[in-house]
Amino acid sequence: MNILLLGSGGREHALAWKIAQSTACTHLYIAPGNAGTAAYGTNVNMGVSDFEKIKSFCLDNQIDMLVPGSEEPLVNGVYDFFKADAALQHIPVIGPSQEGAQMEGSKAFAKLFMQRHNIPTAAYREFSEANFEEGVAYIRQHAVPIVLKADGLAAGKGVVITSSHDEAVQEFEEMIRSAKFGEASKKVVIEQFLTGIELSVFVLTDGKHYKILPTAKDYKRIGEGDTGLNTGGMGAVSPVPFAQGAFMEMVEDRIIRPTVEGLAKEHIIYHGFIFFGLIKVEGEPFVIEYNCRMGDPETEVVIPRLQNDLLELFTAVQKQSLNEMTVYEDPRAAATVMLVSKGYPEAYEKGKVITEIPAPAKDQLVFHAGTKADGDQVLTNGGRVIAVTSLASDLQLALTHSRQTAERIQFDGKYYRRDIGYEFVS
C-alpha cells in the first residue's frame, strides 16, 4: 500500500515510525513532514488542508490510504472532499467526516452531543457577542475557579482557567471582543471547574465497533508543578496507573460506548481515532473534551506501546471489521519528555542548530516535533522541538532515561520539564 500521512509534528513522526514497520506499507509519504519523518518515508512540501494539491498527489502517486494526523484537515472536511470526488472515493480516509470532526472543532457541538447521550461532563453555558452582557452576568455569579474555552480550534491553547470573577470577565472580553484566539473564540463555552486528575483515553472506531488503545496522561503547563501557561503538551506517560479495572469499566460503559453508539444513532460518519480527554473526580470519570485524532505528545507514548501492525488496524477500520481484531500492549511503561524553544508557548525563535540527537534504540525513540533539515544540519522550526520517549520496566526508570537524553540533546534556548509523571513516582 502507498500511504499519505498529513502533518509535521511529533505525533506524525511517531505514526510514520509505526506505519513504516508494516509489511503492507510499500511507500509512505508525509506532507509536509519534518527532519525526523524523512527517515521513514518521503516528505512532500504540501499543506495539510490544500485539498486540490492533495488530490493531485494521491492520483499521481497511486495512494491507497490517507491518514490525517492533525485535526485541521479533518475539521476542514478532508473526509468529505474525498468521498464527494469520484476519482478519490476509493481511497479510505482514516478519520471522521467534517460533522464528526465537530466533536473537536466545536466545544458547544461536543457539549450538546454529551447532553443528548447522557455522557458525564462539567456543567456549562455558551456565549457569543450576541449575548455578551448575559455572559458577563453569568460569570459574576459563577463559583470560582471558572473555566473559559474557545469554541473552535486554538492549537491546544484555547482553554483558560481563571481564579477570580474580574480575571474571568477580562478573559471573556479578550476572547470574544479582542479575538484572543481568532475565529475560534467568537463563541466561548463557560464551564464548571472539576477537581481531579486528568488522563487521555484513545479508541479506534470503524463506526460500529471500537478498540481501546493504551491510556496516557499528558502535561500541558509550561512550568514544573503544573504552573504557568498552557502549551500543546510538555510530556506524557503511559499507562496511567489508576486507569484499569473498575475505573476503566466505568469509562467504557458511561463514556466510550455511548459516544460510539451516539455517533451511529445520529448517522455521523466516524472512521478513525477518538481522543477522550477525561478527568477522574472522586473516583468517577467525566469528559473534559473530545479530539478527532490522536493527541500530541500522547501519541509518542501510546504508539510505541502498541504492538499491533497499525496498517492492519486501519484496514479493519476501512472494512468495518475492528471487532475481529485484538489490541496488544507492550507491558512496559513509556515516558515522553518534550524539549521546547525558549519563550514557548509565546514568542520564540526558530533556526537554532540541534546537536547530539541519538539514533533510535530498542528502548528509546526520539521523535521530531518542530524541526527541519538544512543540509547536514537539523534546525529548530517550532515551539515544541523534540520528544524523547523511553520504554522501561517501570515508569521511574523510563522517566530517568528520557530526562538523561533530554539533557544530552543540545540547542540554544532548550527547555524541558523535569517533573513529568510526578504524581506516579516517588
XYZ file of C-alpha atoms in Angstrom:
426
model
C 0.000 0.000 0.000
C 1.076 3.579 -0.682
C 0.185 5.757 2.307
C -0.085 9.549 2.596
C 0.225 10.853 6.175
C -0.712 14.501 6.762
C 1.152 16.528 9.388
C 4.532 17.718 10.612
C 4.737 17.176 14.383
C 5.887 14.633 16.911
C 2.602 12.782 16.520
C 3.211 12.351 12.795
C 6.816 11.233 13.358
C 5.535 8.539 15.764
C 2.834 7.467 13.282
C 5.368 7.404 10.428
C 7.737 5.260 12.505
C 4.913 2.803 13.190
C 3.361 2.730 9.695
C 6.758 2.144 8.065
C 7.130 -1.080 10.102
C 4.047 -2.626 8.478
C 4.650 -5.345 5.891
C 1.703 -3.833 3.997
C 3.476 -0.482 3.564
C 5.020 -0.132 0.104
C 5.778 3.576 0.289
C 4.992 6.205 2.911
C 4.696 9.895 2.067
C 4.450 12.571 4.766
C 3.098 16.043 4.000
C 4.808 18.238 4.947
C 6.751 16.133 7.493
C 9.869 17.203 9.371
C 13.558 16.322 9.662
C 12.668 13.134 11.560
C 9.871 11.768 9.388
C 12.214 11.706 6.372
C 13.857 8.584 7.857
C 10.645 6.589 7.336
C 9.308 7.884 4.038
C 9.313 10.783 1.603
C 8.484 14.274 2.847
C 6.235 16.234 0.479
C 6.034 20.028 0.594
C 2.253 20.274 0.745
C -0.190 21.883 3.177
C -2.475 19.588 5.189
C -5.573 21.498 4.025
C -4.550 22.084 0.410
C -7.111 19.536 -0.788
C -6.669 20.116 -4.530
C -2.928 19.593 -4.250
C -3.504 16.527 -2.060
C -5.900 15.147 -4.689
C -3.356 15.548 -7.492
C -0.646 13.947 -5.389
C -2.838 10.969 -4.464
C -3.740 10.299 -8.093
C -0.198 10.814 -9.394
C 1.323 8.528 -6.737
C -1.415 5.867 -6.582
C -2.127 6.485 -2.888
C -4.111 3.666 -1.265
C -4.864 5.281 2.110
C -4.928 8.794 3.592
C -4.044 9.229 7.277
C -4.669 12.778 8.600
C -2.508 13.193 11.702
C -3.814 16.526 12.964
C -7.289 17.944 13.467
C -7.019 20.750 10.881
C -7.694 18.758 7.679
C -10.444 16.750 9.410
C -12.273 19.820 10.717
C -11.853 21.377 7.253
C -13.562 18.349 5.683
C -10.888 16.202 4.019
C -13.007 13.066 4.513
C -15.998 14.659 2.760
C -13.759 16.040 -0.006
C -12.503 12.532 -0.814
C -15.923 10.890 -0.631
C -17.509 13.550 -2.873
C -14.919 13.125 -5.645
C -15.359 10.128 -7.981
C -11.605 9.996 -8.615
C -10.827 9.777 -4.882
C -13.745 7.778 -3.453
C -11.782 4.521 -3.482
C -9.119 5.905 -1.098
C -10.013 5.298 2.562
C -9.532 8.248 4.905
C -8.683 7.280 8.495
C -10.695 9.956 10.248
C -14.218 11.275 10.722
C -16.429 13.255 8.387
C -16.479 17.026 8.816
C -19.568 16.667 11.002
C -17.835 14.043 13.148
C -14.770 16.275 13.459
C -17.009 18.893 15.089
C -16.608 16.803 18.236
C -13.282 18.645 18.446
C -13.947 21.568 16.138
C -16.739 22.982 18.322
C -16.829 22.708 22.116
C -20.529 23.636 22.006
C -21.284 20.838 19.491
C -19.494 18.324 21.739
C -21.288 19.508 24.887
C -24.712 19.210 23.241
C -23.784 15.724 21.983
C -22.840 14.688 25.522
C -26.118 16.076 26.867
C -28.146 14.113 24.306
C -26.411 10.850 25.197
C -26.147 11.344 28.974
C -22.350 11.315 28.933
C -20.900 12.767 32.175
C -19.266 16.181 31.727
C -18.980 19.528 33.517
C -21.990 21.877 33.585
C -21.641 24.732 31.078
C -23.174 27.632 29.120
C -22.128 29.088 25.780
C -21.952 32.764 24.824
C -21.059 34.995 21.870
C -21.133 38.708 21.032
C -24.918 38.408 20.654
C -25.388 37.655 24.365
C -22.120 39.098 25.691
C -23.645 41.024 28.626
C -25.579 37.929 29.677
C -22.238 36.108 29.690
C -20.666 38.740 31.944
C -23.600 38.448 34.362
C -23.276 34.654 34.301
C -19.564 34.902 35.148
C -20.233 37.319 38.022
C -22.463 34.786 39.802
C -20.383 31.706 38.886
C -18.324 29.848 41.503
C -14.550 30.187 41.065
C -12.336 28.879 39.540
C -14.058 29.490 36.196
C -13.083 27.659 33.011
C -13.361 29.528 29.678
C -12.937 27.622 26.418
C -12.716 28.989 22.895
C -15.375 27.080 20.953
C -13.160 26.397 17.932
C -9.637 25.128 17.273
C -6.875 27.023 19.067
C -3.871 24.661 18.786
C -4.390 23.289 22.291
C -4.187 26.744 23.872
C -7.831 27.884 23.862
C -8.608 26.981 27.476
C -8.168 29.490 30.314
C -8.756 28.714 33.999
C -9.398 31.891 35.988
C -9.273 32.301 39.760
C -11.398 35.472 40.122
C -14.516 36.974 38.591
C -12.627 40.055 37.347
C -9.990 37.897 35.645
C -12.716 35.754 34.061
C -14.579 38.805 32.712
C -11.335 40.193 31.272
C -10.514 36.886 29.557
C -14.094 36.589 28.280
C -13.868 40.068 26.743
C -10.447 39.366 25.217
C -11.724 36.126 23.685
C -14.918 37.499 22.153
C -14.239 41.181 21.533
C -10.459 41.192 21.021
C -10.344 37.833 19.166
C -7.670 36.464 21.513
C -7.903 33.111 19.716
C -9.110 34.479 16.386
C -12.253 32.956 14.909
C -12.023 30.147 17.479
C -13.181 32.397 20.327
C -16.103 34.123 18.605
C -18.112 31.712 20.725
C -16.985 30.847 24.274
C -18.024 27.943 26.483
C -18.002 28.764 30.212
C -17.638 25.612 32.216
C -17.756 24.328 35.772
C -14.263 23.655 37.171
C -13.776 19.995 38.041
C -11.171 18.972 40.609
C -9.404 15.692 39.949
C -6.665 14.027 37.940
C -6.747 14.082 34.142
C -5.981 11.321 31.662
C -6.322 10.600 27.965
C -8.123 7.538 26.612
C -7.958 6.680 22.905
C -10.097 4.429 20.777
C -10.026 3.475 17.134
C -13.520 3.050 15.683
C -14.920 1.838 12.368
C -18.289 3.462 13.051
C -19.775 0.260 14.503
C -17.063 -1.258 16.660
C -14.147 0.167 18.620
C -10.883 -0.889 20.187
C -9.362 0.817 23.223
C -5.682 1.747 22.837
C -3.107 2.261 25.634
C -4.010 5.085 28.058
C -1.840 8.148 28.666
C -1.554 11.299 30.731
C -0.052 14.462 29.313
C 1.227 17.623 30.992
C 0.011 20.869 29.444
C 1.541 23.576 31.648
C 4.907 25.073 30.749
C 6.206 25.113 34.327
C 7.112 22.357 36.748
C 4.431 21.505 39.281
C 1.846 22.238 36.561
C 2.327 26.008 36.720
C 2.350 28.734 34.080
C 0.783 28.951 30.649
C -0.979 26.124 28.813
C 1.033 24.600 25.972
C 0.362 21.922 23.376
C 1.897 19.455 25.853
C 5.251 19.171 27.659
C 5.358 15.403 28.034
C 3.321 12.275 28.688
C 3.323 8.900 30.414
C 1.653 5.573 29.589
C -0.024 3.587 31.027
C -1.883 5.629 33.649
C -1.595 3.624 36.899
C -5.207 4.119 38.007
C -6.727 3.564 34.526
C -7.599 -0.081 34.991
C -10.202 -2.417 36.469
C -13.444 -0.882 37.729
C -12.462 2.652 36.679
C -11.917 1.660 33.041
C -15.172 -0.323 33.103
C -16.934 2.938 34.063
C -15.092 4.793 31.281
C -16.216 2.231 28.728
C -19.801 1.879 29.969
C -20.545 5.567 30.627
C -18.389 7.312 28.021
C -16.828 5.248 25.216
C -19.762 3.010 24.291
C -22.398 5.821 24.492
C -20.147 8.024 22.327
C -19.640 5.459 19.553
C -23.293 4.376 19.677
C -24.419 8.016 19.771
C -22.437 8.846 16.633
C -24.001 5.864 14.857
C -27.535 6.754 16.025
C -27.118 10.292 14.709
C -25.728 8.958 11.397
C -22.468 10.844 11.916
C -19.741 9.159 9.865
C -16.748 8.418 12.049
C -13.942 6.066 10.957
C -10.810 6.836 12.939
C -9.417 7.851 16.311
C -11.462 9.324 19.141
C -9.471 11.003 21.893
C -11.316 11.247 25.205
C -9.843 13.914 27.464
C -11.091 12.721 30.848
C -10.866 13.716 34.498
C -11.275 11.402 37.472
C -13.407 13.171 40.087
C -13.913 11.338 43.384
C -13.344 8.024 41.628
C -15.638 8.683 38.643
C -14.796 9.697 35.047
C -16.039 12.888 33.346
C -15.330 14.127 29.817
C -13.370 17.369 29.559
C -13.111 17.270 25.770
C -13.167 15.140 22.651
C -10.485 15.267 19.972
C -10.960 13.788 16.498
C -7.374 12.487 16.225
C -4.595 11.153 18.425
C -3.100 13.512 20.994
C 0.327 15.102 20.888
C 2.529 14.261 22.826
C 0.386 11.280 23.887
C 0.904 9.584 20.511
C 4.612 9.477 21.289
C 3.967 7.268 24.366
C 0.912 5.331 23.120
C 2.142 4.233 19.673
C 5.449 2.763 20.966
C 3.393 0.634 23.414
C 1.014 -0.595 20.668
C 2.303 -3.960 19.470
C -0.145 -4.340 16.556
C 0.577 -3.652 12.903
C -1.038 -0.213 12.580
C -1.995 -0.683 8.927
C -3.812 -3.918 9.823
C -5.904 -1.929 12.304
C -6.523 0.826 9.722
C -7.577 -1.775 7.142
C -10.032 -3.212 9.692
C -11.438 0.316 10.127
C -11.928 0.515 6.365
C -13.657 -2.891 6.270
C -15.662 -2.257 9.472
C -14.180 -5.422 10.955
C -12.446 -3.997 14.043
C -14.443 -6.455 16.162
C -12.240 -9.221 14.738
C -9.028 -7.539 15.962
C -7.248 -7.777 19.328
C -5.126 -4.900 20.596
C -1.796 -5.917 22.129
C 0.040 -3.592 24.535
C 3.704 -3.623 25.473
C 3.720 -4.349 29.240
C 6.493 -1.785 29.766
C 5.910 1.817 30.809
C 6.650 4.678 28.416
C 7.606 8.258 29.273
C 7.946 11.222 26.903
C 9.770 14.449 27.711
C 9.279 17.358 25.284
C 12.122 19.766 24.519
C 10.818 23.230 23.636
C 12.188 26.557 22.402
C 12.913 29.420 24.781
C 9.824 31.629 25.103
C 7.304 28.922 24.144
C 4.260 28.982 24.236
C 4.603 32.707 23.493
C 7.160 34.254 21.111
C 10.172 32.059 20.330
C 12.976 31.958 17.766
C 13.472 29.314 15.071
C 16.534 28.147 13.168
C 18.689 27.032 16.118
C 21.091 24.175 15.327
C 20.273 20.923 17.170
C 23.128 18.574 18.057
C 23.626 15.290 19.943
C 20.399 13.704 18.657
C 20.811 9.976 19.360
C 19.840 7.261 16.880
C 16.698 5.234 17.710
C 17.371 2.396 20.153
C 15.360 -0.617 21.273
C 14.231 1.134 24.454
C 14.282 4.763 23.327
C 12.928 6.817 20.429
C 13.491 10.464 19.571
C 10.544 11.988 17.727
C 10.986 15.301 15.920
C 8.174 17.791 16.552
C 9.301 21.182 15.261
C 12.423 20.586 13.184
C 13.630 20.999 9.618
C 16.652 19.713 7.736
C 19.172 22.218 6.385
C 21.846 20.289 4.518
C 23.518 18.061 7.094
C 22.143 20.090 9.991
C 18.844 19.827 11.859
C 17.318 23.155 12.924
C 14.530 24.102 15.326
C 11.346 25.007 13.450
C 8.662 25.259 16.133
C 7.889 25.849 19.780
C 7.899 22.169 20.634
C 11.070 20.769 19.086
C 11.807 17.161 20.074
C 10.016 14.454 22.088
C 12.195 11.863 23.827
C 10.340 8.613 24.595
C 11.794 5.799 26.700
C 10.360 2.370 27.499
C 11.323 0.564 30.702
C 10.120 -1.980 33.244
C 8.677 0.815 35.377
C 7.754 4.460 34.950
C 10.521 5.801 37.194
C 13.195 4.179 35.022
C 11.534 5.310 31.764
C 11.407 8.900 33.047
C 15.050 8.783 34.141
C 16.179 7.583 30.714
C 14.125 10.244 28.888
C 15.474 13.024 31.114
C 19.067 11.848 30.585
C 18.669 12.047 26.806
C 16.813 15.369 27.040
C 19.823 16.724 28.905
C 22.213 15.411 26.228
C 20.438 16.909 23.187
C 21.573 20.493 22.624
C 20.141 23.633 21.014
C 20.187 27.285 22.023
C 17.362 28.092 24.455
C 16.396 24.454 25.135
C 13.888 23.951 27.963
C 12.082 20.888 29.294
C 10.126 19.882 32.366
C 11.973 17.581 34.742
C 8.855 16.533 36.672
C 6.776 14.731 34.013
C 4.901 11.869 35.715
C 5.457 13.403 39.170
C 2.174 12.090 40.653
C 3.096 8.494 39.917
C 6.740 8.242 41.041
C 8.459 8.744 44.381
